[in-house]
Amino acid sequence: MSPTSQENTDVSAAIEAELQLMDPAVRASRSLAARLLDPEFVEVGASGRRWTYEEMLAALPELDGGGGSGEGDGDGPRFEPAGMAGVVLAPGVVHLTYETVFDGRRARRSSLWRRQDGETSWRMYYHQATPVPSGD
């Protein structure tokens, strides 16, 4: 596989995993979410709060944007992602950027995904959400 083809494959895999984390069924399941988050995961949310791996896994079913009420039912509001794009920063490291809309509020998002040596799956290592001021 050519380097460009491998990079496209890696970016596509990271995008697919990012979208899975927005799925209400994944958000409601600690075991499914744990497969997508790196054990060294850190997030700085749109609120400014810093989240660790364990904190996120515990809170994810109840957080806004997953479409459910912690039941994985998908009936509530969900994040609406747009403009998702990615770039390979180094072998095994993909940077994704995109915007979301939730309840009329926009946020710019950035995620780092990594695949450890010998592993086939990608895991989110870092995520940050920055609110977009109204009118921007």
CSV table of C-alpha atoms in Angstrom, one decimal:
chain,number,residue,atom,x,y,z
A,1,MET,CA,0.0,0.0,0.0
A,2,SER,CA,1.4,3.4,-0.9
A,3,PRO,CA,2.1,5.9,1.9
A,4,THR,CA,-0.8,8.1,0.7
A,5,SER,CA,-3.2,5.2,0.6
A,6,GLN,CA,-2.2,4.2,4.1
A,7,GLU,CA,-2.7,7.8,5.4
A,8,ASN,CA,-6.1,7.9,3.8
A,9,THR,CA,-7.0,4.6,5.4
A,10,ASP,CA,-5.8,5.8,8.8
A,11,VAL,CA,-7.7,9.1,8.6
A,12,SER,CA,-10.9,7.2,7.6
A,13,ALA,CA,-10.5,4.8,10.5
A,14,ALA,CA,-10.1,7.7,12.9
A,15,ILE,CA,-13.2,9.5,11.5
A,16,GLU,CA,-15.2,6.3,11.8
A,17,ALA,CA,-14.1,5.9,15.4
A,18,GLU,CA,-14.9,9.5,16.2
A,19,LEU,CA,-18.4,9.1,14.8
A,20,GLN,CA,-18.9,5.9,16.8
A,21,LEU,CA,-18.2,7.9,20.0
A,22,MET,CA,-21.2,10.1,19.1
A,23,ASP,CA,-23.5,7.0,18.8
A,24,PRO,CA,-26.0,6.8,21.7
A,25,ALA,CA,-25.5,3.0,22.0
A,26,VAL,CA,-21.7,3.5,22.3
A,27,ARG,CA,-22.0,6.4,24.8
A,28,ALA,CA,-24.4,4.3,26.9
A,29,SER,CA,-22.0,1.3,27.1
A,30,ARG,CA,-18.8,1.6,29.2
A,31,SER,CA,-17.3,-1.4,27.4
A,32,LEU,CA,-17.9,0.0,23.9
A,33,ALA,CA,-16.6,3.5,24.8
A,34,ALA,CA,-13.6,2.0,26.6
A,35,ARG,CA,-12.5,0.4,23.3
A,36,LEU,CA,-12.4,3.8,21.6
A,37,LEU,CA,-10.7,5.8,24.4
A,38,ASP,CA,-7.0,5.5,25.0
A,39,PRO,CA,-6.1,4.6,28.7
A,40,GLU,CA,-4.2,7.9,28.8
A,41,PHE,CA,-7.2,9.9,27.3
A,42,VAL,CA,-7.7,13.5,28.3
A,43,GLU,CA,-10.4,15.9,27.2
A,44,VAL,CA,-10.8,19.6,27.7
A,45,GLY,CA,-14.5,20.1,27.1
A,46,ALA,CA,-16.3,23.2,25.7
A,47,SER,CA,-17.1,24.1,29.4
A,48,GLY,CA,-13.3,24.2,30.1
A,49,ARG,CA,-13.6,21.1,32.3
A,50,ARG,CA,-10.7,18.6,32.1
A,51,TRP,CA,-11.8,15.0,31.9
A,52,THR,CA,-9.6,11.8,32.4
A,53,TYR,CA,-10.3,8.4,31.0
A,54,GLU,CA,-12.1,7.1,34.1
A,55,GLU,CA,-14.1,10.3,34.5
A,56,MET,CA,-15.2,10.3,30.9
A,57,LEU,CA,-16.2,6.6,31.0
A,58,ALA,CA,-18.3,7.2,34.1
A,59,ALA,CA,-20.0,10.3,32.8
A,60,LEU,CA,-20.4,9.6,29.1
A,61,PRO,CA,-23.9,7.9,29.3
A,62,GLU,CA,-25.3,11.0,30.9
A,63,LEU,CA,-23.5,13.7,29.0
A,64,ASP,CA,-25.4,16.0,26.5
A,65,GLY,CA,-25.3,15.2,22.8
A,66,GLY,CA,-25.5,11.4,22.7
A,67,GLY,CA,-29.1,11.4,21.8
A,68,GLY,CA,-30.3,9.6,24.8
A,69,SER,CA,-31.0,9.7,28.5
A,70,GLY,CA,-28.3,7.2,29.5
A,71,GLU,CA,-30.4,4.4,28.1
A,72,GLY,CA,-28.9,4.4,24.6
A,73,ASP,CA,-32.3,5.0,23.2
A,74,GLY,CA,-31.2,7.7,20.8
A,75,ASP,CA,-34.4,9.8,21.2
A,76,GLY,CA,-32.7,12.9,22.6
A,77,PRO,CA,-30.7,15.6,20.9
A,78,ARG,CA,-27.4,14.6,19.3
A,79,PHE,CA,-24.3,16.4,18.2
A,80,GLU,CA,-24.4,17.3,14.5
A,81,PRO,CA,-20.9,17.0,13.2
A,82,ALA,CA,-19.8,18.9,10.0
A,83,GLY,CA,-16.6,19.4,8.1
A,84,MET,CA,-14.7,16.5,9.6
A,85,ALA,CA,-11.2,16.3,8.2
A,86,GLY,CA,-8.0,14.7,9.3
A,87,VAL,CA,-4.2,14.5,8.8
A,88,VAL,CA,-1.6,11.9,9.8
A,89,LEU,CA,0.9,13.7,12.0
A,90,ALA,CA,3.2,10.6,12.4
A,91,PRO,CA,2.8,6.9,12.0
A,92,GLY,CA,0.1,5.9,14.4
A,93,VAL,CA,-1.2,9.4,15.1
A,94,VAL,CA,-4.1,11.1,13.4
A,95,HIS,CA,-5.4,14.6,14.1
A,96,LEU,CA,-9.1,15.3,13.3
A,97,THR,CA,-10.8,18.7,13.2
A,98,TYR,CA,-14.5,19.5,12.8
A,99,GLU,CA,-17.4,21.5,14.1
A,100,THR,CA,-20.5,20.4,15.9
A,101,VAL,CA,-23.9,21.9,16.6
A,102,PHE,CA,-25.9,21.0,19.7
A,103,ASP,CA,-29.0,22.8,20.8
A,104,GLY,CA,-28.1,25.8,18.7
A,105,ARG,CA,-24.5,26.0,20.1
A,106,ARG,CA,-21.5,25.5,17.8
A,107,ALA,CA,-18.1,24.2,18.9
A,108,ARG,CA,-14.9,23.6,17.1
A,109,ARG,CA,-13.4,20.3,17.9
A,110,SER,CA,-10.0,18.7,17.7
A,111,SER,CA,-9.1,15.1,18.4
A,112,LEU,CA,-5.8,13.1,18.4
A,113,TRP,CA,-6.2,9.4,17.7
A,114,ARG,CA,-3.4,6.9,18.1
A,115,ARG,CA,-2.8,3.3,17.3
A,116,GLN,CA,-0.1,1.7,19.5
A,117,ASP,CA,2.5,-0.6,17.9
A,118,GLY,CA,1.0,-4.1,17.4
A,119,GLU,CA,-2.6,-2.9,17.7
A,120,THR,CA,-5.1,-2.6,14.9
A,121,SER,CA,-7.7,-0.3,16.5
A,122,TRP,CA,-7.5,3.5,16.9
A,123,ARG,CA,-8.2,5.1,20.3
A,124,MET,CA,-8.8,8.7,21.1
A,125,TYR,CA,-5.9,10.1,23.0
A,126,TYR,CA,-6.9,13.7,23.3
A,127,HIS,CA,-10.0,15.8,22.6
A,128,GLN,CA,-10.8,19.5,22.9
A,129,ALA,CA,-13.9,21.4,22.2
A,130,THR,CA,-14.0,25.2,21.9
A,131,PRO,CA,-17.3,27.1,21.8
A,132,VAL,CA,-17.8,29.3,18.7
A,133,PRO,CA,-19.1,32.8,19.6
A,134,SER,CA,-22.5,33.6,18.2
A,135,GLY,CA,-22.2,35.4,14.9
A,136,ASP,CA,-18.9,33.8,14.0
